[in-house]
Coordinates of C-alpha atoms in Angstrom, one line a residue:
X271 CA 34.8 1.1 -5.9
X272 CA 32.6 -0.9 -3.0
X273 CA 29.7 -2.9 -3.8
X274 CA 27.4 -0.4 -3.6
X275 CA 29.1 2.3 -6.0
X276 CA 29.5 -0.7 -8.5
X277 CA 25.8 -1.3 -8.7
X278 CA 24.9 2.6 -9.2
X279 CA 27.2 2.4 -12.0
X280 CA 25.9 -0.8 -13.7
X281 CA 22.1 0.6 -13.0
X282 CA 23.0 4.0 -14.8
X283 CA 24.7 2.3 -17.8
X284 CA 21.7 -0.1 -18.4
X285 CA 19.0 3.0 -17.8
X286 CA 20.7 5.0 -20.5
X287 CA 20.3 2.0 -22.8
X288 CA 17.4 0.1 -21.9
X289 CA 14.7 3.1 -22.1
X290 CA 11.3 2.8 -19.5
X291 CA 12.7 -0.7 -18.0
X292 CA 14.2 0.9 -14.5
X293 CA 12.2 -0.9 -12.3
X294 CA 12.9 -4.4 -14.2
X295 CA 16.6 -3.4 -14.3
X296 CA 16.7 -3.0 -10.8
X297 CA 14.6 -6.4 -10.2
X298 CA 17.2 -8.0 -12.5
X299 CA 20.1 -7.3 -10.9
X300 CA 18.4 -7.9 -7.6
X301 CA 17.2 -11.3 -8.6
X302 CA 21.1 -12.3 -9.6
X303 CA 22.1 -11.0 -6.2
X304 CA 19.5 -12.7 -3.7
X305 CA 19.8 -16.1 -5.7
X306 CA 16.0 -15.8 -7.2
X307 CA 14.4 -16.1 -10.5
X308 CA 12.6 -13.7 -12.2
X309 CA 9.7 -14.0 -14.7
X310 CA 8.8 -11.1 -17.6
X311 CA 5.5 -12.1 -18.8
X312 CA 4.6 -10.1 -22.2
X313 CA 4.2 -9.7 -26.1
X314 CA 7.4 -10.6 -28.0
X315 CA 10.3 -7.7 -28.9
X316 CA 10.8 -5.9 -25.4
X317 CA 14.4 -6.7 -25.0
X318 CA 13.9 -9.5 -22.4
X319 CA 16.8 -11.1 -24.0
X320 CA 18.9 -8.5 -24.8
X321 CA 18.1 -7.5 -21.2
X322 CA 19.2 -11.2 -19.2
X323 CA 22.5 -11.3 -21.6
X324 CA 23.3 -7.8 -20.5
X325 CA 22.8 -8.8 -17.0
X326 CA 24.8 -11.5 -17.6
X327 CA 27.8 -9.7 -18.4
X328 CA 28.3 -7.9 -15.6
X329 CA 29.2 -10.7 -14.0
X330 CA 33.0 -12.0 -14.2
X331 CA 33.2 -15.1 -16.1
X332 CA 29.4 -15.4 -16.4
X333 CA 28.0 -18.0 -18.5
X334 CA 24.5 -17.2 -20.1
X335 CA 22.0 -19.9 -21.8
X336 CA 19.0 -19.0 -23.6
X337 CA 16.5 -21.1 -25.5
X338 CA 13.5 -20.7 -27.0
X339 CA 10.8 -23.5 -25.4
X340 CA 8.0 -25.4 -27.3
X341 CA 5.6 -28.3 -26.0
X342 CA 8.1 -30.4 -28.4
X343 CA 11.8 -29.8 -26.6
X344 CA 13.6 -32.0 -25.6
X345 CA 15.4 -32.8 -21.8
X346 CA 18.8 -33.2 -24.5
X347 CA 18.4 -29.5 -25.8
X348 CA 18.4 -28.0 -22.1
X349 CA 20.6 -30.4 -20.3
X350 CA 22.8 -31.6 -22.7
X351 CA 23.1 -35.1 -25.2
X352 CA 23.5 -38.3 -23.4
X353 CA 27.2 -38.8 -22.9
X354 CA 28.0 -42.0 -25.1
X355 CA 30.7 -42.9 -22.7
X356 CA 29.1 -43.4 -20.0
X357 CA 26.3 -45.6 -21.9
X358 CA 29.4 -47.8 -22.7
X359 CA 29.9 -48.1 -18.7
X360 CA 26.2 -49.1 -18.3
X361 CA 26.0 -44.9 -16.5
X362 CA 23.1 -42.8 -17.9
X363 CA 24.6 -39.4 -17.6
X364 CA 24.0 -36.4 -19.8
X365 CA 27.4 -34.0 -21.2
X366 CA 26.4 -30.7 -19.4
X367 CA 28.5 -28.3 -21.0
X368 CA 27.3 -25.2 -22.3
X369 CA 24.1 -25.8 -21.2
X370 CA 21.6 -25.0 -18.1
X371 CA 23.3 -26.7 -16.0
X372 CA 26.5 -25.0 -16.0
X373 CA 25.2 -21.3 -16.5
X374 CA 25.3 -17.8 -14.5
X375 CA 22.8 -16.7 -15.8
X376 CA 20.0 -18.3 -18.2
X377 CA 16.3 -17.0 -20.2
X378 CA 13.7 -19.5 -21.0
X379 CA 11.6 -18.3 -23.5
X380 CA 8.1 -19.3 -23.5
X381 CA 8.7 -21.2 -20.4
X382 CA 5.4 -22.5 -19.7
X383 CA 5.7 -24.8 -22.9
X384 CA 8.0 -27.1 -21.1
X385 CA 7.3 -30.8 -21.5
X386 CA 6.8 -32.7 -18.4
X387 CA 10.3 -34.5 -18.9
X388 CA 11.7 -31.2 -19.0
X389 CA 9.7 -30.0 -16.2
X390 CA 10.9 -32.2 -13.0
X391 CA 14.5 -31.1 -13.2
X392 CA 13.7 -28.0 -14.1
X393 CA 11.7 -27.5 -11.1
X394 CA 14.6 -29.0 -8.6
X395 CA 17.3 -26.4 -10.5
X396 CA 15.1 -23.4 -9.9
X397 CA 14.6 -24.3 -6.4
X398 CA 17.5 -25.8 -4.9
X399 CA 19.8 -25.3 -7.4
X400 CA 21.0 -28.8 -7.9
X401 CA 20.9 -31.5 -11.3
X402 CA 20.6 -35.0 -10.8
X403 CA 22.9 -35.9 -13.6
X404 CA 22.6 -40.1 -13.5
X405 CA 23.4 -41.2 -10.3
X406 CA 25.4 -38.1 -9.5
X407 CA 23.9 -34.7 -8.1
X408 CA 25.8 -31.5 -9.5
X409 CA 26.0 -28.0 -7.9
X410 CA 24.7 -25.5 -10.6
X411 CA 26.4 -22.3 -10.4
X412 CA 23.1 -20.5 -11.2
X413 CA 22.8 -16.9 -10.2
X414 CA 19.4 -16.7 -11.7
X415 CA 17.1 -18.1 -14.3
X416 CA 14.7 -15.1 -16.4
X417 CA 12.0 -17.0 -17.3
X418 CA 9.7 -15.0 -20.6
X419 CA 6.4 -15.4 -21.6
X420 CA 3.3 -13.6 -23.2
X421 CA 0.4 -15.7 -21.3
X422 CA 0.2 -17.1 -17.8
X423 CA 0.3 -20.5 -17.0
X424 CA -3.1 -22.5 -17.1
X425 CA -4.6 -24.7 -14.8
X426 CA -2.2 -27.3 -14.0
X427 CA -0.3 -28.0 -10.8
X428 CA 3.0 -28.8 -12.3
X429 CA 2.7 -25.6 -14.2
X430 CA 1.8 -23.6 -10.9
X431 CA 5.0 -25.0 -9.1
X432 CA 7.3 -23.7 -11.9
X433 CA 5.0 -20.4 -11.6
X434 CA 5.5 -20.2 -7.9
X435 CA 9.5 -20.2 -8.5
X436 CA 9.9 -16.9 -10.0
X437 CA 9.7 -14.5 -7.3
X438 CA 9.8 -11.8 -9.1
X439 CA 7.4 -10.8 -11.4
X440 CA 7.1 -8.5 -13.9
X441 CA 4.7 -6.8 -16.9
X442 CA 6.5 -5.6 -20.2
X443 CA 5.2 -3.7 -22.7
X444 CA 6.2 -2.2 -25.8
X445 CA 8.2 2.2 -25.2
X446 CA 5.3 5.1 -24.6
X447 CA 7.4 7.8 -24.7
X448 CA 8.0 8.9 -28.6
X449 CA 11.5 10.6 -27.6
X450 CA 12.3 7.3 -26.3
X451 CA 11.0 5.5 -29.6
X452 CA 13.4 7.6 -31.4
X453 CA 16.3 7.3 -29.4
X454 CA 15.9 3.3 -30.0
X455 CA 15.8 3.2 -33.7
X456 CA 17.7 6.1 -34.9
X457 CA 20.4 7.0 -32.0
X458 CA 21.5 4.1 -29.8
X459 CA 24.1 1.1 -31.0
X460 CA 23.0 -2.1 -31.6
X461 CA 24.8 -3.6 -29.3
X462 CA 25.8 -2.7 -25.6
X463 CA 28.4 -4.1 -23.4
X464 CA 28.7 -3.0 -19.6
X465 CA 31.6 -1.9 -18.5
X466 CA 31.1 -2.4 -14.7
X467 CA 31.6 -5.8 -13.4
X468 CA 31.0 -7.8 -10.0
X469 CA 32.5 -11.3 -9.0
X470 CA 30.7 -14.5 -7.7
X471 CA 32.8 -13.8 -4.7
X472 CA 31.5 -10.6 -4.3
X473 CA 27.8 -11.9 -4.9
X474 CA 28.1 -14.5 -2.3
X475 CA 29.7 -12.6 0.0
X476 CA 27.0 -10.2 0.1
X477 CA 25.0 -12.8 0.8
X478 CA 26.2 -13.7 3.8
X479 CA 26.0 -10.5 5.1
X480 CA 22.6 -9.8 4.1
X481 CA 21.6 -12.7 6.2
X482 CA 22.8 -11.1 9.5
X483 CA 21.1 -7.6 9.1
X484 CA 18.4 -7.2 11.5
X485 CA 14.8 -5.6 10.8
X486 CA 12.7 -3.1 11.5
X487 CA 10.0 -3.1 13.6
X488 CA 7.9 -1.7 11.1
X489 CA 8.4 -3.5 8.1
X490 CA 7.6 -7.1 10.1
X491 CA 4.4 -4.9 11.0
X492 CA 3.8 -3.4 7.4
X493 CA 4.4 -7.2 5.9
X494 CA 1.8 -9.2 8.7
X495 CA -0.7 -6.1 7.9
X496 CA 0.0 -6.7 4.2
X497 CA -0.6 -10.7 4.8
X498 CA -4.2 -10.3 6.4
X499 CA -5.3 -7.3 3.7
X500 CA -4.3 -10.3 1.0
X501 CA -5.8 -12.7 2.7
X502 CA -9.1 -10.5 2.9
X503 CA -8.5 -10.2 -1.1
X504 CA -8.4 -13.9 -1.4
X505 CA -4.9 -13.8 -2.6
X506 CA -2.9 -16.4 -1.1
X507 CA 1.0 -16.2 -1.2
X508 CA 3.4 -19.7 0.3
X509 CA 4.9 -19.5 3.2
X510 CA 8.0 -20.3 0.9
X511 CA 7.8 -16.7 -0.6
X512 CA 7.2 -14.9 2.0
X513 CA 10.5 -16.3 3.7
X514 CA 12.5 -15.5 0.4
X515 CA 11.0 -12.3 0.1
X516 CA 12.2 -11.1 3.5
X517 CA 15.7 -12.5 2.3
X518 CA 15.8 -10.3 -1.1
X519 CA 15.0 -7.3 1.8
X520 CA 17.8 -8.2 3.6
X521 CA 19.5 -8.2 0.3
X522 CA 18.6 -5.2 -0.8
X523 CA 19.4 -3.3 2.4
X524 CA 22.8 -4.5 2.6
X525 CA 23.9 -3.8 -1.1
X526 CA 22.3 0.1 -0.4
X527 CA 24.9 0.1 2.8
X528 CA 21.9 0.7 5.0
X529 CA 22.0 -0.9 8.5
X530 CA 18.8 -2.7 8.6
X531 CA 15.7 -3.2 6.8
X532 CA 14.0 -0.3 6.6
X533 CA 10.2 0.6 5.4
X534 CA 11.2 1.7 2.0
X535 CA 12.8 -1.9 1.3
X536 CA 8.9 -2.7 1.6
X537 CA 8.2 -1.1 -1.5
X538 CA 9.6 -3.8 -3.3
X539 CA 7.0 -6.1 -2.4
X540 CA 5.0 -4.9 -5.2
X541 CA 6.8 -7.1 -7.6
X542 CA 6.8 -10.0 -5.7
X543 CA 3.0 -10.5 -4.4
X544 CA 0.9 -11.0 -7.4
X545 CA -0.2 -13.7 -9.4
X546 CA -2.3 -12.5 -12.0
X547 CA -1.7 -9.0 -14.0
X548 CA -4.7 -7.5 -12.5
X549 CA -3.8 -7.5 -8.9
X550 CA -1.1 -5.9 -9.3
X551 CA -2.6 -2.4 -8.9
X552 CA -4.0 -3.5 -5.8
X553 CA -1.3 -4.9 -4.3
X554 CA 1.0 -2.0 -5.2
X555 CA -1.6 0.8 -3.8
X556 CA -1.7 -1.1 -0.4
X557 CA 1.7 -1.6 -0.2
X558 CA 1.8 2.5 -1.2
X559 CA -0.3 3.3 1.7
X560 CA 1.5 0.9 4.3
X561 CA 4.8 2.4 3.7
X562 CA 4.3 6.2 3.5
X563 CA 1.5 6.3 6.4
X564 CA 1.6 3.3 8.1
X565 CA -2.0 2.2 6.9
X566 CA -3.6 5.8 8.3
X567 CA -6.3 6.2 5.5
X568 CA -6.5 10.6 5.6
X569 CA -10.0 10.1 3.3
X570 CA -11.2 8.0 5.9
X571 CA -10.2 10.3 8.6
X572 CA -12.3 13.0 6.7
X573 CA -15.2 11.1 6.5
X574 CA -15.1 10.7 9.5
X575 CA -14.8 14.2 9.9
X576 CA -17.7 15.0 7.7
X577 CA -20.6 12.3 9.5
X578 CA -19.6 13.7 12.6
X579 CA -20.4 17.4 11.9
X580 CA -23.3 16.1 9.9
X581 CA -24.6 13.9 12.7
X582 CA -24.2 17.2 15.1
X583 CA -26.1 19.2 12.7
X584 CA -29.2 16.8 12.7
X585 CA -28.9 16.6 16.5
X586 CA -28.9 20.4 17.1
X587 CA -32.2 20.5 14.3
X588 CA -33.8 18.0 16.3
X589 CA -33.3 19.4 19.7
X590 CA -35.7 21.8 20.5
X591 CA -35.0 25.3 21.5
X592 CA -37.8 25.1 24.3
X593 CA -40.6 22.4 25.8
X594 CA -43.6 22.1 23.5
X595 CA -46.5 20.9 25.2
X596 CA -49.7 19.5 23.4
X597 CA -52.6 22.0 24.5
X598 CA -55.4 19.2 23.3
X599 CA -53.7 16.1 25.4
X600 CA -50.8 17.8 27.4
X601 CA -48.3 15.5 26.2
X602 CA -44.4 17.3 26.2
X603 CA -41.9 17.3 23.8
X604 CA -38.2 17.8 23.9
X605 CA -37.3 16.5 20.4
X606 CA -38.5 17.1 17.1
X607 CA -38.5 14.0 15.6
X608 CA -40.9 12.9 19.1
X609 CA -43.3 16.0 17.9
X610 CA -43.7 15.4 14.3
X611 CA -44.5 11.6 15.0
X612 CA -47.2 13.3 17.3
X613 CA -48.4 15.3 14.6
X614 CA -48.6 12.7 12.2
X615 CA -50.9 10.9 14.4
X616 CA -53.2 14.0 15.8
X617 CA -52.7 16.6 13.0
X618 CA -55.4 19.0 14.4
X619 CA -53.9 19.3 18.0
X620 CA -52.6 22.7 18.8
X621 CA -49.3 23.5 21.3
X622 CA -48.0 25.8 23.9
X623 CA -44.2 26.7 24.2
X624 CA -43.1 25.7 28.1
X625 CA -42.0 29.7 28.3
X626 CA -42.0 32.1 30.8
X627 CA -44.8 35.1 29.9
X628 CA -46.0 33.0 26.9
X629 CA -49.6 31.7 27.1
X630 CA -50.2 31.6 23.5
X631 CA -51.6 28.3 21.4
X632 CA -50.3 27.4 17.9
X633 CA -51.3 25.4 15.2
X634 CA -49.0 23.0 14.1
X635 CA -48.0 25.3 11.1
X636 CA -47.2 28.6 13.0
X637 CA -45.6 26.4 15.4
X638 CA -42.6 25.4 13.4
X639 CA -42.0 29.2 12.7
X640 CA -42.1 30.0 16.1
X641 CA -39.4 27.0 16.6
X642 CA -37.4 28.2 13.7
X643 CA -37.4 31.7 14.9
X644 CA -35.9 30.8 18.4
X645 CA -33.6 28.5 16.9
X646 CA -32.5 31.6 14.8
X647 CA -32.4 33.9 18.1
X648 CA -30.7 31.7 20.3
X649 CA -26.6 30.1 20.1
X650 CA -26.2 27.0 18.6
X651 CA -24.4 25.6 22.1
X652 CA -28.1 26.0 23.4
X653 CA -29.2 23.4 21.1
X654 CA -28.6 20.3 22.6
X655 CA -29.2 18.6 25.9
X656 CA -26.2 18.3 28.3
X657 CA -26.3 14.6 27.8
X658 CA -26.0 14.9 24.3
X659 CA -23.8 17.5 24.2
X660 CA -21.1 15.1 26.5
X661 CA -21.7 12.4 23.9
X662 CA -20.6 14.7 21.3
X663 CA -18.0 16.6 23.0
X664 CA -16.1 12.9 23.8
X665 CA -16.1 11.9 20.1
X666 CA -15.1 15.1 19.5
X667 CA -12.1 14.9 21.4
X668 CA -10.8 11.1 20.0
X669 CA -11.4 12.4 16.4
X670 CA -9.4 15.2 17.0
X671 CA -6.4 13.7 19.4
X672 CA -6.2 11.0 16.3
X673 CA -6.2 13.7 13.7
X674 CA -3.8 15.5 15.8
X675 CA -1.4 12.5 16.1
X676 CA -1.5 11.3 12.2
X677 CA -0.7 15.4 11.5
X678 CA 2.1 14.9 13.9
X679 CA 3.4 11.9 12.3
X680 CA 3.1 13.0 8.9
X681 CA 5.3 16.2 9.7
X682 CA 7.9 14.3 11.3
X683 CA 8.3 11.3 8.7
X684 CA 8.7 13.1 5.3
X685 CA 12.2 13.9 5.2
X686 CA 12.9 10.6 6.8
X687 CA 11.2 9.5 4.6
X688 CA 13.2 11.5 1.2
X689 CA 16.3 10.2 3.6
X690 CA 15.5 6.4 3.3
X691 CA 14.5 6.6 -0.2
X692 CA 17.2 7.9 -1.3
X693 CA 19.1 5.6 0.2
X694 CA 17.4 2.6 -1.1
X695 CA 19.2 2.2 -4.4
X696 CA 16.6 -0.2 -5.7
X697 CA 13.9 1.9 -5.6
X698 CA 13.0 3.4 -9.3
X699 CA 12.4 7.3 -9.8
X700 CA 8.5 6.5 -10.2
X701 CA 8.2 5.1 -7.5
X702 CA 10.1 7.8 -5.3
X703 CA 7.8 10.2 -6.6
X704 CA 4.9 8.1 -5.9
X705 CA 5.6 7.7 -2.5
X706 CA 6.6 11.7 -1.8
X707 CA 3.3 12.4 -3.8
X708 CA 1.0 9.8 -1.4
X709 CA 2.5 11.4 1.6
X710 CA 1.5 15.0 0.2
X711 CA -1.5 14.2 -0.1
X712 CA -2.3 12.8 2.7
X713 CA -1.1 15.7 4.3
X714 CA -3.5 18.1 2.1
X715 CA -6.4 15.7 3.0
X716 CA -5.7 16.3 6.7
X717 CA -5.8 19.8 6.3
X718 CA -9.2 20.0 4.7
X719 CA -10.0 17.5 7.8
X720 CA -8.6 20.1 10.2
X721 CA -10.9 22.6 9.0
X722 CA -13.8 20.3 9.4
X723 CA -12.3 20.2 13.2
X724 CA -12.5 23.8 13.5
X725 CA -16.0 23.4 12.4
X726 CA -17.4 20.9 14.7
X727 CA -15.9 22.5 17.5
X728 CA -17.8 25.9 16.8
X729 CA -20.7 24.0 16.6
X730 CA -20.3 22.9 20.0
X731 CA -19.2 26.2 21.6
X732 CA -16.0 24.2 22.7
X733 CA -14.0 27.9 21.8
X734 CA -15.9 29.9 23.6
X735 CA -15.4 27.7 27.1
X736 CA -12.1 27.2 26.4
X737 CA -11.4 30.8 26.7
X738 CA -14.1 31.1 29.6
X739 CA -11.4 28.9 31.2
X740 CA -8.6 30.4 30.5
X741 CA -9.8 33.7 32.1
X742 CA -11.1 31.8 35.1
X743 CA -7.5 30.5 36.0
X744 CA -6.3 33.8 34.6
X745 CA -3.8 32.5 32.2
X746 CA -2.6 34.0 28.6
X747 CA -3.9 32.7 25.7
X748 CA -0.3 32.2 24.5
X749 CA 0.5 29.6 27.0
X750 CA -1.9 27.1 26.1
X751 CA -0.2 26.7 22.6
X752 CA -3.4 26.1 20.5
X753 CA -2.7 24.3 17.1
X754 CA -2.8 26.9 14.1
X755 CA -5.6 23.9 12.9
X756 CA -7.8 24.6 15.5
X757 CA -7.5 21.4 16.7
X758 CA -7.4 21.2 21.2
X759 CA -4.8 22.3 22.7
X760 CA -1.9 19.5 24.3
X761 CA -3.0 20.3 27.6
X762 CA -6.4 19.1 26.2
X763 CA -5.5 16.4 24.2
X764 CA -3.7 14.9 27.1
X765 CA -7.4 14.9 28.7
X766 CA -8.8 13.3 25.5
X767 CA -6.1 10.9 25.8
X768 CA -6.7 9.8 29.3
X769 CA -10.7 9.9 28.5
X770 CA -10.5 8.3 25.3
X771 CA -8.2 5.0 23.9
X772 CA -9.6 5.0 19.7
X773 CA -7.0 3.1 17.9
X774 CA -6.2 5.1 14.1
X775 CA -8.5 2.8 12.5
X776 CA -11.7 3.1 14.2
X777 CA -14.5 4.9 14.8
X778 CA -18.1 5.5 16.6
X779 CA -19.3 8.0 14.3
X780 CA -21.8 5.9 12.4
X781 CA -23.8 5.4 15.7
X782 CA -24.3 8.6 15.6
X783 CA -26.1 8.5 12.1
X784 CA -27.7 5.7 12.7
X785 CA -29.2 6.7 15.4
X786 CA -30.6 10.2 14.3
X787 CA -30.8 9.4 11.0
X788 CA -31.7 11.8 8.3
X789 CA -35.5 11.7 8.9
X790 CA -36.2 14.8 11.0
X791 CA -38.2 17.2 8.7
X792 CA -40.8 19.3 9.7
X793 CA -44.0 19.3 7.5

């Protein structure tokens, strides 16, 4: 079997005995082949022994230390006794064997209860993986050290070093599932031994690869836009991590056989970025959204959507369908909002309508029906101003090329998507199915935005001159290939393009609102 076929072996054995702990599997394993530590912070009795032993064994020739840490251990009971021959040569140098220093594979319990004495080699070993042993400095063969706790570190900057060592983090808690419950106590043996096995060799080899593989544009752009959105958070990650994180990538791409670092490597990042258990739903949901859509927020795009129309609505209500003239002081008015402040200020002043054939006067009242009457009678297009109307018709066209262009992207990306993710052998089923079900609906947001679309362009009798046009230049309405959304056209889209440059991200809609506000009611 190759490497990868090896892995997908060991991962199915240890998912059919280790119930609801995919993701940590896969984190384990991963850990052991990048050369990084991993930390399991929860209550006691969720197998994070049982768990580092079994990932132990896989490997040929593994050796696996475990201890149990309290604010009383001793340097002796993690690094070994003092060797009493060397004292008798005047050498202070400690018999290693069988303990941290000479392990695969090691799980230190209640690791944040390490004594200072413990804590200074402990911190070089995790990091550099070297012991100062006396005057000599020994290799350690460590793979990877599982650290186990159920509390996070407190305020202390030696304790926040050894914190910032495990790259990988993860949350245990006890099985949900009661078929799973069942399956622990009454049908599964005490005691599992994997089968599949990988080599040091193998392990370092990979490595070495790994370190060549290039990568993909858009991870280095989905990891700086994750870096500022932290940032913005106030949630600060070393420069250290972020360069080992980019290596377990690399790591991770070349043990699933792919040829670079793709986006869905990405999704890994999620167990690597927080510090405290409660920014880890935040930190995975951005990371979410990065991935499938490259950052395109489809709610946003529909509210977008929604002030837009709205804003058009209050424009067309306060343009007025003629010129209204004040018969008392002769004062004109094109705009409701203009007429009602009059009104406020002279509320026994009668109008005239600027109309051919119509001489009459009206009180204020009878004046608003008269308004709402031709409002009624007349098309909307006739509402606004041509000014106006060009204002609206150019946002218009960005909010529809963008919407165009995320639709575009979104139909084109899911099954490369499914591809890549399936590829990705570290990826856990959840989060599969997460990232298939973000992508879905973001796609079922954009419809309801496309409909919106078709709204707005109504509104603005943008149809109707688009088929003026088309019989003009006497071409079939076939030709121009109209979206089934009701979005323009490419022919126009390539005009909004060269009119309009609107990155994804932004929008001039809430100048709009702001400035016809939501205040234009006539009394």
């Amino acid at each position: 079997m190759n490497l990868k076929e090896t892995f997908l072996e060991i991962k199915s054995e240890f998912a059919d005995y280790f119930k609801e702990r995919e993701a940590e599997i896969n984190g384990s394993l991963l850990a052991v082949l990048s050369g990084e530590n991993l930390l399991f912070l929860g209550p006691p009795g969720t197998a994070k022994t049982q768990l580092a032993r079994s990932i132990c064994q896989t490997i040929e020739g593994g050796n696996f230390f475990n201890y149990l840490l309290t604010s009383f251990s001793t340097p002796e009971e993690i690094f070994g006794p003092l060797s009493l021959k060397a004292l008798e040569e005047d050498e202070f140098r400690r018999n290693i064997n069988g303990c941290l220093p000479t392990a695969h594979v090691a799980l230190l319990d209640e690791i944040f209860k390490a004594s200072s004495a413990i804590l200074n080699s402990l911190l070089t070993i995790l990091n550099e993986r070297k012991y100062h042993n006396g005057r000599e400095i020994v290799d350690v063969p460590l793979l990877s050290v599982f650290g186990a706790s159920n509390e996070l570190p407190e305020e202390d900057e030696s304790l926040e070093a050894l914190y910032d060592r495990f790259l990988f983090r993860y949350r245990l808690s006890y099985i949900q599932d009661d078929e799973n419950f069942k399956n622990l106590l009454f049908r599964e043996p005490e005691d599992f031994i994997p089968t599949a096995r990988i080599s040091v060799s193998e392990i370092e080899n990979l490595r070495k690869n790994a370190n060549s593989l290039p990568v993909d544009p858009d991870v280095e752009v989905i990891i700086t836009e994750l870096r500022k959105n932290l940032q913005l958070q106030e949630i600060e990650i070393s420069d250290r991590r972020w360069k080992r994180i980019v290596q377990v990538l690399k790591v991770a791409a070349c043990s699933s056989g792919c040829p670079a670092v793709d986006r869905t490597m990405a999704l890994l990042l999620q167990h690597m970025l927080w510090n405290l258990p409660e920014e880890r739903e935040t930190i995975r949901k951005t990371v979410f959204k990065l991935v499938v859509s490259g950052g395109t927020n489809t709610e946003k795009l529909r509210q977008e959507a929604e002030d837009l129309k709205t804003a058009l609505s209050i424009a067309m209500k306060n343009e007025l369908p003629v010129g209204v003239i004040c018969d008392s002081c002769g004062e004109e008015f094109q705009l409701r909002e203009n007429l009602e402040v009059h009104h406020a200020a002279c509320p026994n002043h009668s109008y005239t309508l600027r109309q051919e054939g119509n001489s009459r006067i009206y009180p204020y009242d009878n004046l608003v029906k008269e308004i709402e009457s031709l409002h009624a009678g007349s098309g909307k297009e006739n509402f606004l101003s041509q000014i106006r109307r060009e204002v609206f018709e150019t946002e218009f066209e960005a909010l529809a090329g963008r919407i165009n262009r995320v639709k575009q992207r979104l139909e084109e990306e899911k099954e490369l998507l499914r591809n890549l993710m399936d590829a990705n052998i570290w990826l856990s089923t959840a989060d599969k199915n997460e990232a298939l079900l973000l992508h879905d609906t973001g796609s079922s947001q954009l419809s309801g935005t496309e409909a919106l679309i078709i709204e707005i362009r109504d509104l603005l009798g943008l149809a109707n001159r688009d088929d003026r046009i088309i019989e003009s230049k006497q071409v079939k309405p076939s030709s121009s290939k109209p979206l089934s959304s009701g979005i323009p056209s490419n022919s126009h889209a390539t005009k909004v393009e060269a009119k309009v440059q609107t990155a994804d991200s932004c929008s001039n809609t809430g100048g709009f609102i702001k400035g016809l506000g939501s205040r234009f009611k006539l009394r």
